[in-house]
mmCIF file of C-alpha atoms in Angstrom:
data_model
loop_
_atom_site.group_PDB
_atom_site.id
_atom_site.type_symbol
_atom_site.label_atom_id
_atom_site.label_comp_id
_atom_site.label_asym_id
_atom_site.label_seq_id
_atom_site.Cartn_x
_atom_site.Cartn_y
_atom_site.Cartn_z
ATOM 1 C CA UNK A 1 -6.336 -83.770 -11.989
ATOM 2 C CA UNK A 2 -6.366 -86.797 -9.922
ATOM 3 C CA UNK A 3 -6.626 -89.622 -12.927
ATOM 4 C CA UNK A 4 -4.292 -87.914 -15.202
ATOM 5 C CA UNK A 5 -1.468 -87.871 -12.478
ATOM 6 C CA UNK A 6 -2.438 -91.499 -12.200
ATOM 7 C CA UNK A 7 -2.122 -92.229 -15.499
ATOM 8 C CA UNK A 8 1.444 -90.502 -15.892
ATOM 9 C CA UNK A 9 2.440 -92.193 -12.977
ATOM 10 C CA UNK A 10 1.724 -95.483 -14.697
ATOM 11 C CA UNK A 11 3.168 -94.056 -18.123
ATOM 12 C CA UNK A 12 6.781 -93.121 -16.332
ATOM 13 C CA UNK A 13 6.869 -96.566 -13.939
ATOM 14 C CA UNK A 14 6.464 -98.358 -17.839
ATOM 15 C CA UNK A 15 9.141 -96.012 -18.942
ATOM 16 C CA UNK A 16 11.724 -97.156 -16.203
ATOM 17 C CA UNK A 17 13.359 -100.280 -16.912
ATOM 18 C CA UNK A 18 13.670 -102.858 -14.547
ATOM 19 C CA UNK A 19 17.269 -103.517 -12.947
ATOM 20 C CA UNK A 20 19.085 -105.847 -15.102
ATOM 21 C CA UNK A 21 20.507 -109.227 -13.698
ATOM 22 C CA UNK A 22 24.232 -109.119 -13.952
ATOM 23 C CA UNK A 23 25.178 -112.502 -15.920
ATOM 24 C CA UNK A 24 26.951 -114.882 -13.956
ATOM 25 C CA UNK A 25 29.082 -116.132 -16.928
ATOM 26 C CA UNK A 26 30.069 -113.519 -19.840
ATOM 27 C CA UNK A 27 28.456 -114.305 -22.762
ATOM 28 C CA UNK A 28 30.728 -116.277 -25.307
ATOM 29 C CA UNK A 29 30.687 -114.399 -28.556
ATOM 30 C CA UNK A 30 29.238 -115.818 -31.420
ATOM 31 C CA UNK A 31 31.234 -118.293 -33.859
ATOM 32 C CA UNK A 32 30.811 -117.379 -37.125
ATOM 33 C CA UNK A 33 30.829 -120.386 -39.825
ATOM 34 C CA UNK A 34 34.071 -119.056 -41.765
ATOM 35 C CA UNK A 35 33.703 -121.469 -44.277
ATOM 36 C CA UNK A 36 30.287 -119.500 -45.560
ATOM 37 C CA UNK A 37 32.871 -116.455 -45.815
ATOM 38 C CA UNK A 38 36.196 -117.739 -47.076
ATOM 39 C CA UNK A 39 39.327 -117.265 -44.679
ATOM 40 C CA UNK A 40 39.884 -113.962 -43.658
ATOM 41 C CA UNK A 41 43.962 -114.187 -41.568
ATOM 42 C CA UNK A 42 43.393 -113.750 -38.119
ATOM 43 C CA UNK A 43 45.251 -116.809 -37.177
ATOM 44 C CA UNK A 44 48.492 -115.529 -38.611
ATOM 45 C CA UNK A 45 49.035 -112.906 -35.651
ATOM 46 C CA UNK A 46 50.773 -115.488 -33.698
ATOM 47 C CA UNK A 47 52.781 -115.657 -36.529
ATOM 48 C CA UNK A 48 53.111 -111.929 -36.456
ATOM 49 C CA UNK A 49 53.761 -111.673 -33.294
ATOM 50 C CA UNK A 50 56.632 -114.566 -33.104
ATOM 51 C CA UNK A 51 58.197 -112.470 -36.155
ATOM 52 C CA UNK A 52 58.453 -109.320 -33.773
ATOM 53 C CA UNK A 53 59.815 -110.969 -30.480
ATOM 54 C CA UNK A 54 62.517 -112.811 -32.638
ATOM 55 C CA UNK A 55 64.005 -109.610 -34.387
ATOM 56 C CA UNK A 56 64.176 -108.074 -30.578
ATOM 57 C CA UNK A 57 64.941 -111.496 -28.827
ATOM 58 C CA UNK A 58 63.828 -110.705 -24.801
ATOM 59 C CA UNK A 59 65.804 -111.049 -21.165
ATOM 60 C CA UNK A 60 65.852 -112.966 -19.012
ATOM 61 C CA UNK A 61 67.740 -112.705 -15.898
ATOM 62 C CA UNK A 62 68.476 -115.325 -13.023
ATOM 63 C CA UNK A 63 70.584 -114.717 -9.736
ATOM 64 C CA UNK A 64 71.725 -117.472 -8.327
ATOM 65 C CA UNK A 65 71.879 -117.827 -4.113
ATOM 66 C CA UNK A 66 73.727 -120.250 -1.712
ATOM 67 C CA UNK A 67 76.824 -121.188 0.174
ATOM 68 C CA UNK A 68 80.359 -121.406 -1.655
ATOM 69 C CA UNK A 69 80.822 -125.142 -2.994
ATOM 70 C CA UNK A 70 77.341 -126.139 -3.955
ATOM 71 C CA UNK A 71 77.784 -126.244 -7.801
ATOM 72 C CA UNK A 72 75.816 -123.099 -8.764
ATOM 73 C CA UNK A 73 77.549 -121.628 -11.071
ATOM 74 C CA UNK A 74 78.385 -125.543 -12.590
ATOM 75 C CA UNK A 75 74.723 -125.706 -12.370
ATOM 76 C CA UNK A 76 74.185 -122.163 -14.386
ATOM 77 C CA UNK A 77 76.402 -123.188 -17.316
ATOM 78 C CA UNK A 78 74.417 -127.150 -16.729
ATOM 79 C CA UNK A 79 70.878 -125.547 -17.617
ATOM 80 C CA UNK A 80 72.292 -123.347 -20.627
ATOM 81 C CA UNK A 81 74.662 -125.984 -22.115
ATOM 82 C CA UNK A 82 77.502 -123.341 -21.951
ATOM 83 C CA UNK A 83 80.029 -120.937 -19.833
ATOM 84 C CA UNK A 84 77.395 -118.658 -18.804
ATOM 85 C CA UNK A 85 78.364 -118.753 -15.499
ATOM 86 C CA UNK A 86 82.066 -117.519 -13.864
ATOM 87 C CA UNK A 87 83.951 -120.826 -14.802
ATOM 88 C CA UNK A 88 84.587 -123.308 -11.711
ATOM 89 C CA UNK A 89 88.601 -122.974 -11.901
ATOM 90 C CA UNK A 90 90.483 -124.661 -9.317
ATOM 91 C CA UNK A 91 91.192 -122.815 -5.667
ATOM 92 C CA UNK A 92 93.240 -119.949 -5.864
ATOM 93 C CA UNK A 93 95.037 -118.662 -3.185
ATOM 94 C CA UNK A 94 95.037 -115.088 -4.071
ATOM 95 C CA UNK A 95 90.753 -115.594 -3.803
ATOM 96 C CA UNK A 96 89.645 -114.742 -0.242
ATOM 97 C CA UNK A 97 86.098 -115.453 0.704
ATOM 98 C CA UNK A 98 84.564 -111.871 0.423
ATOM 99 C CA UNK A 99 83.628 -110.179 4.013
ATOM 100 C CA UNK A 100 80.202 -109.416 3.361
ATOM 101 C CA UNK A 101 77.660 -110.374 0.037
ATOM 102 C CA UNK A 102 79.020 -109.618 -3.145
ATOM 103 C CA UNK A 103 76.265 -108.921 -6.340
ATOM 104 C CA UNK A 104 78.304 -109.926 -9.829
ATOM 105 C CA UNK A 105 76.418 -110.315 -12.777
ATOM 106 C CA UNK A 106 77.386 -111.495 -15.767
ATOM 107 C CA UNK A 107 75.954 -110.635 -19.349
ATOM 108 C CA UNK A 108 75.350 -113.106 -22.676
ATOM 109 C CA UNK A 109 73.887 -113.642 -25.898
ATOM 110 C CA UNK A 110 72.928 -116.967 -26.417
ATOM 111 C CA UNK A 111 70.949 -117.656 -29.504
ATOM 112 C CA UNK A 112 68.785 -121.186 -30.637
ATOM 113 C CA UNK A 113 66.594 -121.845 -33.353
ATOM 114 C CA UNK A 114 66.665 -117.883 -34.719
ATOM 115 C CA UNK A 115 65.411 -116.885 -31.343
ATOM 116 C CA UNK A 116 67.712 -114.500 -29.188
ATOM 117 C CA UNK A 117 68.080 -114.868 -25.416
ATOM 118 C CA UNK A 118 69.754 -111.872 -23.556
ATOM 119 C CA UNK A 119 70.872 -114.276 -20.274
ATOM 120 C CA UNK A 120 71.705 -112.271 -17.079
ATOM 121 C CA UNK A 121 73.407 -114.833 -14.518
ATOM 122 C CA UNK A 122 73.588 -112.513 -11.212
ATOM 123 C CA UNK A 123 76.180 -114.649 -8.737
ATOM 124 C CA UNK A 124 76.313 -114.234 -5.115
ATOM 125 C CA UNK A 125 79.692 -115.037 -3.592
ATOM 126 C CA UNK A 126 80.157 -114.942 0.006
ATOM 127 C CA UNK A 127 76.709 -115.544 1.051
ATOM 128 C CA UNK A 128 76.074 -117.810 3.987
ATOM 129 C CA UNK A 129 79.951 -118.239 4.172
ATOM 130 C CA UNK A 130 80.617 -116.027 7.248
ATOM 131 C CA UNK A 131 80.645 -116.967 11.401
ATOM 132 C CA UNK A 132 78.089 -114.082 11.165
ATOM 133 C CA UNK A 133 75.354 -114.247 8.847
ATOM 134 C CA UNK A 134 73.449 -112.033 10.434
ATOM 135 C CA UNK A 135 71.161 -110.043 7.924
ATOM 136 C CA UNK A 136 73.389 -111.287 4.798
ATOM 137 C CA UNK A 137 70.497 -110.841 2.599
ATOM 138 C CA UNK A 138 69.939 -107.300 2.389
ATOM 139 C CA UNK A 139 72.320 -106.582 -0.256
ATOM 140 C CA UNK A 140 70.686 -109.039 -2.040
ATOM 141 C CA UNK A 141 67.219 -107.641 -1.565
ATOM 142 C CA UNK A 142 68.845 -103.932 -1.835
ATOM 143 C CA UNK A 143 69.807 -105.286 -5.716
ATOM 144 C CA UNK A 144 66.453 -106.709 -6.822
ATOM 145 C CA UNK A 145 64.826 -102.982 -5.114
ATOM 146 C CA UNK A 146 67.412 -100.711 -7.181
ATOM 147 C CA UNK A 147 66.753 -102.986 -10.663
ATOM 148 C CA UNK A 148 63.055 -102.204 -10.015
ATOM 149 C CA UNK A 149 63.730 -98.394 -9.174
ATOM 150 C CA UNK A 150 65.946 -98.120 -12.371
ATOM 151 C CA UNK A 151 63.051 -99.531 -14.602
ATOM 152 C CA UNK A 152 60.239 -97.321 -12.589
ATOM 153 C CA UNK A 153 62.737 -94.139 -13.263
ATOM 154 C CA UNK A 154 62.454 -95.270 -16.798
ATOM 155 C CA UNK A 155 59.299 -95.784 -17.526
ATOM 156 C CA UNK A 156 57.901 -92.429 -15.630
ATOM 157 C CA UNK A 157 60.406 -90.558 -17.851
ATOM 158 C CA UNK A 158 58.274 -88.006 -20.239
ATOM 159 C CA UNK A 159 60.682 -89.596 -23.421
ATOM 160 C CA UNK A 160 60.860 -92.894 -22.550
ATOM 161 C CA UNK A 161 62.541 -95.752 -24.389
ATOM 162 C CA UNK A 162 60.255 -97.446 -26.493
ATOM 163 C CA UNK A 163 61.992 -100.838 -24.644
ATOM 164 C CA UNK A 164 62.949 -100.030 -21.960
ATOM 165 C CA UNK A 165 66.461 -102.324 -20.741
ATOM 166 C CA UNK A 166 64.646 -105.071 -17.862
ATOM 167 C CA UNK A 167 67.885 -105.815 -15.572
ATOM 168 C CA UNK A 168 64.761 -106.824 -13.014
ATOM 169 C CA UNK A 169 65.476 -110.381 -11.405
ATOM 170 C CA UNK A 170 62.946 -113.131 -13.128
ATOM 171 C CA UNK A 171 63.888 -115.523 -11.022
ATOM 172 C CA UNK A 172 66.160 -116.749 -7.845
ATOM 173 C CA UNK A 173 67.479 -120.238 -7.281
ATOM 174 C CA UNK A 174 67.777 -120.474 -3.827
ATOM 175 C CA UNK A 175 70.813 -123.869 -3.346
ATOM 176 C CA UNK A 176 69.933 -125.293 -0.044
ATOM 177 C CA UNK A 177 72.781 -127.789 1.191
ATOM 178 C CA UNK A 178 71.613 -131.747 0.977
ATOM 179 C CA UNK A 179 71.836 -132.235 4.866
ATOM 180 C CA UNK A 180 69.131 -134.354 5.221
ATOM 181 C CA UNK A 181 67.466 -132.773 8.267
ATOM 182 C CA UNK A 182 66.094 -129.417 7.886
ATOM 183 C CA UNK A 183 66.206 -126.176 7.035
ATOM 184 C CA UNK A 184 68.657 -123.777 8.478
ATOM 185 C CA UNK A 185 67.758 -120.574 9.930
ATOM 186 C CA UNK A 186 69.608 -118.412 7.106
ATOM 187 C CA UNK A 187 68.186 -120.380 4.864
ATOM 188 C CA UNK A 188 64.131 -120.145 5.939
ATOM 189 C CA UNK A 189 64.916 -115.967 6.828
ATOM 190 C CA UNK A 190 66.156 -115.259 3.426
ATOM 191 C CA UNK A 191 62.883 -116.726 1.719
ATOM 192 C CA UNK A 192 60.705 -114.906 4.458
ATOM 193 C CA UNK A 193 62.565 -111.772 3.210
ATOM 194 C CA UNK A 194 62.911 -112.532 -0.689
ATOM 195 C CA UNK A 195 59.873 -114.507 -1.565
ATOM 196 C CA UNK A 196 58.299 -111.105 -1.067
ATOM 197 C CA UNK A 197 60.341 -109.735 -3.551
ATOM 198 C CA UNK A 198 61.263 -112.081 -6.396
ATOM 199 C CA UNK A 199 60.408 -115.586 -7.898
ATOM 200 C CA UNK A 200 62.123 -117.931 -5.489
ATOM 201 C CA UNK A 201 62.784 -121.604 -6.983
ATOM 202 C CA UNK A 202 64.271 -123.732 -4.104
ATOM 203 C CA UNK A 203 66.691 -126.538 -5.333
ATOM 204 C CA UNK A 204 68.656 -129.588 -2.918
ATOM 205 C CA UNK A 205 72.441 -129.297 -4.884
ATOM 206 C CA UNK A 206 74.711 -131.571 -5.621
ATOM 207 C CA UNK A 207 71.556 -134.585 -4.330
ATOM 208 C CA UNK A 208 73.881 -137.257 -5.404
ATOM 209 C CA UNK A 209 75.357 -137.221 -1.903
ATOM 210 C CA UNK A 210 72.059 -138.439 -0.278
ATOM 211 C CA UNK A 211 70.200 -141.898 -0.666
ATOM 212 C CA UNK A 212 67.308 -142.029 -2.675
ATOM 213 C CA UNK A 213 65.313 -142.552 0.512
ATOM 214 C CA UNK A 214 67.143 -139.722 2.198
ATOM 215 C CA UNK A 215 66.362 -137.623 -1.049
ATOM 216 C CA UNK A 216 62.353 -138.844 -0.409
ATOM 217 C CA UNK A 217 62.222 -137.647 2.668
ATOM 218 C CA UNK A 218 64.397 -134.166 2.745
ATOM 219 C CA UNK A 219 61.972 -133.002 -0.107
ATOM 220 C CA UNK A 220 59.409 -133.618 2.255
ATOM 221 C CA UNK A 221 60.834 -132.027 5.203
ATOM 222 C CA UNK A 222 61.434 -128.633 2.946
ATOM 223 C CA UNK A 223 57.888 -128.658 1.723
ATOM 224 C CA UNK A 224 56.609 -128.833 5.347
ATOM 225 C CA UNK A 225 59.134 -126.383 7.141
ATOM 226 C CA UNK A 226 58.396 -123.624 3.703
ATOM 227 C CA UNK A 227 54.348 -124.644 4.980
ATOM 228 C CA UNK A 228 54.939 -124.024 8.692
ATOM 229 C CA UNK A 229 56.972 -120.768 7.675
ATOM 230 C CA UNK A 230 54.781 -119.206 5.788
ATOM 231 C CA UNK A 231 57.029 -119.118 2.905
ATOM 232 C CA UNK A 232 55.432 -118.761 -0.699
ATOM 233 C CA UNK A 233 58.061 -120.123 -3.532
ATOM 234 C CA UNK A 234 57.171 -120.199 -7.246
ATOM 235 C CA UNK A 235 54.378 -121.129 -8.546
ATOM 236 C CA UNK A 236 52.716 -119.144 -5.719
ATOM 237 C CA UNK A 237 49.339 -120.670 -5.199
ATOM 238 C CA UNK A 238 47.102 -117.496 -6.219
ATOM 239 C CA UNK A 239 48.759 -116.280 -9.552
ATOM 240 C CA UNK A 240 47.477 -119.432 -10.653
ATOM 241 C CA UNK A 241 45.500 -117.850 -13.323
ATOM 242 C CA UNK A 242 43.251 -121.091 -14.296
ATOM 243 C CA UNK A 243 42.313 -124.695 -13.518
ATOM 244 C CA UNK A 244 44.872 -126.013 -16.093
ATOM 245 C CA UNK A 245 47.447 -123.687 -14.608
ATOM 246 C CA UNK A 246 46.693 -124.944 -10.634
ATOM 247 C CA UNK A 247 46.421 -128.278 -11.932
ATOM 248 C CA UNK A 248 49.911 -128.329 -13.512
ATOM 249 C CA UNK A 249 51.683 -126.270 -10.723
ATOM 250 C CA UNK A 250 50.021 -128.311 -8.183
ATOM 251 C CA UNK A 251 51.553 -131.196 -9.517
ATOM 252 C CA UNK A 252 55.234 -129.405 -9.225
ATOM 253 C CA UNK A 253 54.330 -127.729 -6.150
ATOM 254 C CA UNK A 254 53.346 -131.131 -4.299
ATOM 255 C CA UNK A 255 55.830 -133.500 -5.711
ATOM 256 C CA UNK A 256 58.828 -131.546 -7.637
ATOM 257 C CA UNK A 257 59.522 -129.146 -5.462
ATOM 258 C CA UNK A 258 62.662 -128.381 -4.198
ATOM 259 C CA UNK A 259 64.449 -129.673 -7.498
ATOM 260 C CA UNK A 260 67.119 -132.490 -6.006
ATOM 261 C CA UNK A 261 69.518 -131.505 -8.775
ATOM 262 C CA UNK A 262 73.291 -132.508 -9.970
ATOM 263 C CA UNK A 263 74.962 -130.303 -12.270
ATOM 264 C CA UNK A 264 78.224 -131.081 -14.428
ATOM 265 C CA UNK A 265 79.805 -129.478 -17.922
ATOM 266 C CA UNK A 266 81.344 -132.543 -18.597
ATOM 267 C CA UNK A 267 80.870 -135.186 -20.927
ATOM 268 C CA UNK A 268 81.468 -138.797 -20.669
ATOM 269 C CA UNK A 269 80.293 -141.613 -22.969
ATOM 270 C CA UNK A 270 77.531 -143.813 -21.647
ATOM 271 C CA UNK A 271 76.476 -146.977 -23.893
ATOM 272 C CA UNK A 272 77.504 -145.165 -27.131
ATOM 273 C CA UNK A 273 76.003 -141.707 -26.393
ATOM 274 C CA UNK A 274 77.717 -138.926 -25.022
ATOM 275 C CA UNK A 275 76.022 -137.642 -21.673
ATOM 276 C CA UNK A 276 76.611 -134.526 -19.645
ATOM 277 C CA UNK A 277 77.845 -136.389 -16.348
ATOM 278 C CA UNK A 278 79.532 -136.909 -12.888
ATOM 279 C CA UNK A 279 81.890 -139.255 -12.639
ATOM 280 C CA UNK A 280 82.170 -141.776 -9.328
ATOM 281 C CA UNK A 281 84.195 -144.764 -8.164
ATOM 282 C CA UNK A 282 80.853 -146.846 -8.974
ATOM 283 C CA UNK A 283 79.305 -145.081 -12.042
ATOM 284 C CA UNK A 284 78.565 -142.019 -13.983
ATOM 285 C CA UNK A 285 75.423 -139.807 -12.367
ATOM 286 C CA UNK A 286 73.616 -138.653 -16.052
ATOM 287 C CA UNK A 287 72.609 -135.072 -15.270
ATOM 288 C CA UNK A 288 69.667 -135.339 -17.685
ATOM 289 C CA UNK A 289 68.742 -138.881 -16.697
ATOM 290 C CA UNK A 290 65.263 -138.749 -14.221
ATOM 291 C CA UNK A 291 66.365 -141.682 -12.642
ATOM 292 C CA UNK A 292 69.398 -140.393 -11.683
ATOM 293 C CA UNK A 293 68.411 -136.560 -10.624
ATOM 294 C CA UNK A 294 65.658 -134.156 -11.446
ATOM 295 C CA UNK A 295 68.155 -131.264 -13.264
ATOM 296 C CA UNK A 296 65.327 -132.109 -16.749
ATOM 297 C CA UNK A 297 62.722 -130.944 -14.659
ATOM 298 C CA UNK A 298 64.393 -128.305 -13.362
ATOM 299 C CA UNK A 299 65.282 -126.973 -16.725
ATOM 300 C CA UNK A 300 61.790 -127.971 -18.463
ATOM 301 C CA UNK A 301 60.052 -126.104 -15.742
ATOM 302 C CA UNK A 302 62.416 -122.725 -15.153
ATOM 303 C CA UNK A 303 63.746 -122.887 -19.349
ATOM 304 C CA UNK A 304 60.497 -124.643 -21.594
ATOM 305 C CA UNK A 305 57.336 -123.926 -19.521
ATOM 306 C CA UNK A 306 57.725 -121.311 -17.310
ATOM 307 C CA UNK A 307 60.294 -118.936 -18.744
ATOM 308 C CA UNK A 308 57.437 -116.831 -19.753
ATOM 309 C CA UNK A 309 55.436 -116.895 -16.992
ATOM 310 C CA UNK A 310 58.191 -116.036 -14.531
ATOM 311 C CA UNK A 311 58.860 -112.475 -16.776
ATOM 312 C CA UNK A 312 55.120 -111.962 -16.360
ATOM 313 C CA UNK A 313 54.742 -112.717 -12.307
ATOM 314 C CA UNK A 314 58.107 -110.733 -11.610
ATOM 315 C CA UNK A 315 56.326 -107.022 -13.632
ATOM 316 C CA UNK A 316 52.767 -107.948 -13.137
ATOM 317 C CA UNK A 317 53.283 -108.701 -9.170
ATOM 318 C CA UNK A 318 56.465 -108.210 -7.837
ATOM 319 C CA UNK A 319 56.905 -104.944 -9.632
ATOM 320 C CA UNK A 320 53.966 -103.645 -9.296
ATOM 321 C CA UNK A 321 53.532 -104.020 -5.618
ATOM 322 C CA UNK A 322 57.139 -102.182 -5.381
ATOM 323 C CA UNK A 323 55.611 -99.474 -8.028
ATOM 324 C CA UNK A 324 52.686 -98.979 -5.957
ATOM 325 C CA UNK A 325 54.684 -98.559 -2.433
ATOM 326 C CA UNK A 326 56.968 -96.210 -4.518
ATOM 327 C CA UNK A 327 54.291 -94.001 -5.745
ATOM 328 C CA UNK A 328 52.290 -94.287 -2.333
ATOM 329 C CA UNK A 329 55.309 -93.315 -0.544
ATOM 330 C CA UNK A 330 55.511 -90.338 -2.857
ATOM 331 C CA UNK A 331 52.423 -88.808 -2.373
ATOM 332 C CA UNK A 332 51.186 -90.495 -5.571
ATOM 333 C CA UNK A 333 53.891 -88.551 -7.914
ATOM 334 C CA UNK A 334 56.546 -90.521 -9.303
ATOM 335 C CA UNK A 335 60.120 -90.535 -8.337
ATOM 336 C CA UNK A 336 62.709 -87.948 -9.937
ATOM 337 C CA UNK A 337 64.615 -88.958 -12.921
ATOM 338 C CA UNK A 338 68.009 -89.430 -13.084
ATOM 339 C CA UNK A 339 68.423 -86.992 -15.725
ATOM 340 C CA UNK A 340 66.461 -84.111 -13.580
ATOM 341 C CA UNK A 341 68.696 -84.603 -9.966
ATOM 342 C CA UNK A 342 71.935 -84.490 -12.343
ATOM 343 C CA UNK A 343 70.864 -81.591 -13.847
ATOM 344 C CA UNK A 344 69.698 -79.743 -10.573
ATOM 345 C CA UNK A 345 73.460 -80.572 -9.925
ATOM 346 C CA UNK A 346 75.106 -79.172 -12.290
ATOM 347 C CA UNK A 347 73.036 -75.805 -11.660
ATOM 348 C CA UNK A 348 73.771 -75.323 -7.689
#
């Protein structure tokens, strides 16, 4: 008996395979030479998909944050080229700065090139304009939580919309006032609070008040007091999904970053052209002139190469660490609907 156990032995240990080596790298799939098979289409999905997401256009909705007077709702209506914003009238007496945070949001349409752009522009009067500022962010963190809860109510709904309405926040620009020096307080515990919760893009308004050495060096000063703070602004560091991406939001991280902007609706003709523009007893400030500010960057980075990306970071991370907590919270189930506390009511 004692070979032929041996020799089963020997049999089964062939049998087993050996433990494979994970690959390091996933294998790239093989090319195949197309031209061997004639053209088969597969390109023309981008095509397909472009098709789709022009017949439904998308959202896109941006709250702007800061003290009365520093040109953000000029700014607002500077980045879309038109009134999106509440319209910068003249002081009225009958308007009283509000006693505590206000949340106003206003709704458009705008449409370029075939391609339809549902613009949310969610204003912010009467922060940072009271003795007390004390915890003057929480109705502004309480908003971006509720637009979160309404699309989570949604989409745990047994009929749910097939698309669902996305009144979540894609992005906040935070105004901080061109001092100079540094940060204040309000300013540093409101992106300690916030950058948690939404995409926050910091930007120096109405920069044509400082020097361009004064300009130089405030940048700097932000950069390093956001650093010592802890505070993470968009692009966060590790959403960076590839080398290209930390490569290019490196770049705006380390030398854009915060936007010195100047924002203006009006025109004014400079050497033949007409230019959106400020004007002063020595010159006209061109909004869209680099030399002058950096509103083009702002607007090429928030409008033309990030729009995207900032839809994508606010329901792929900022949602879903609020989903998560929500669930958690709930023993894992998800939240009541709307529809179901109504009707449990209307039956008491």
């Amino acid at each position: 008996a004692g070979p032929v156990e041996s020799k089963n032995k020997a049999a089964m240990s062939e049998l087993v395979p050996e433990p494979r080596q994970k690959p390091v790298v996933p294998m790239k799939p093989m090319g195949i030479n197309t031209s061997l098979l004639g053209y088969i289409g597969i390109d023309t999905i981008i095509e397909q998909m472009r098709k789709k997401t022009m017949k439904t256009g998308f959202d896109f909705n941006i709250m702007v944050v800061g003290q009365s007077g520093l040109g953000k709702s000029t700014l607002v209506n500077t980045l879309f080229k038109s009134q999106v914003s509440r319209k910068s009238s003249g002081w009225n007496r009958e308007e009283k700065i509000p006693k505590t945070v206000e949340i106003k949001s206003i709704g458009h349409v705008i449409e370029e090139g075939g391609v339809k752009m549902k613009l949310t522009v969610i204003d912010t009067p009467g922060f940072g304009d009271q003795i007390n500022n004390e915890n003057c962010w929480e109705p502004i963190e309480k908003y971006i939580n509720e637009q979160y809860e309404k699309f989570l109510k949604e989409e745990v709904n047994i009929a749910r919309k097939k698309r669902i309405p996305d009144t979540r926040v894609h992005c906040c620009l935070y105004f901080i006032s061109p001092t100079g020096h540094s940060l204040r307080p309000l300013d540093l515990e409101f992106m300690k609070h916030l950058s948690k919760v939404v995409n926050i893009i910091p930007v120096i308004a109405k920069a044509d008040t400082m020097t361009l050495e004064e300009k130089t060096e405030f940048k700097q000063r932000v950069r390093k007091e956001l650093e010592v703070n802890g505070i993470e602004f968009y692009p966060q560091k590790e959403f960076d999904e590839d080398l290209e991406d930390k490569t290019e939001n490196d770049k705006i991280r380390q030398e854009s970053m915060p936007f010195a902007v100047v924002g203006s609706d009006k025109e004014y003709q400079v050497n033949g052209k007409r230019v959106l523009g400020r004007k002063t007893p020595w010159g006209i400030i061109e909004v869209e002139n680099l030399s002058h500010c950096e509103f083009a960057l702002l607007r090429d980075f928030v409008i033309r190469t990030h729009l995207q990306d900032l839809k994508e970071v606010t329901h792929n991370i900022h949602y879903e660490t609020y989903r998560a907590k929500r669930l958690n919270g709930n023993g894992g189930l998800p939240p009541m609907t709307v529809e179901t506390e109504e009707n449990q009511e209307s039956n008491l």
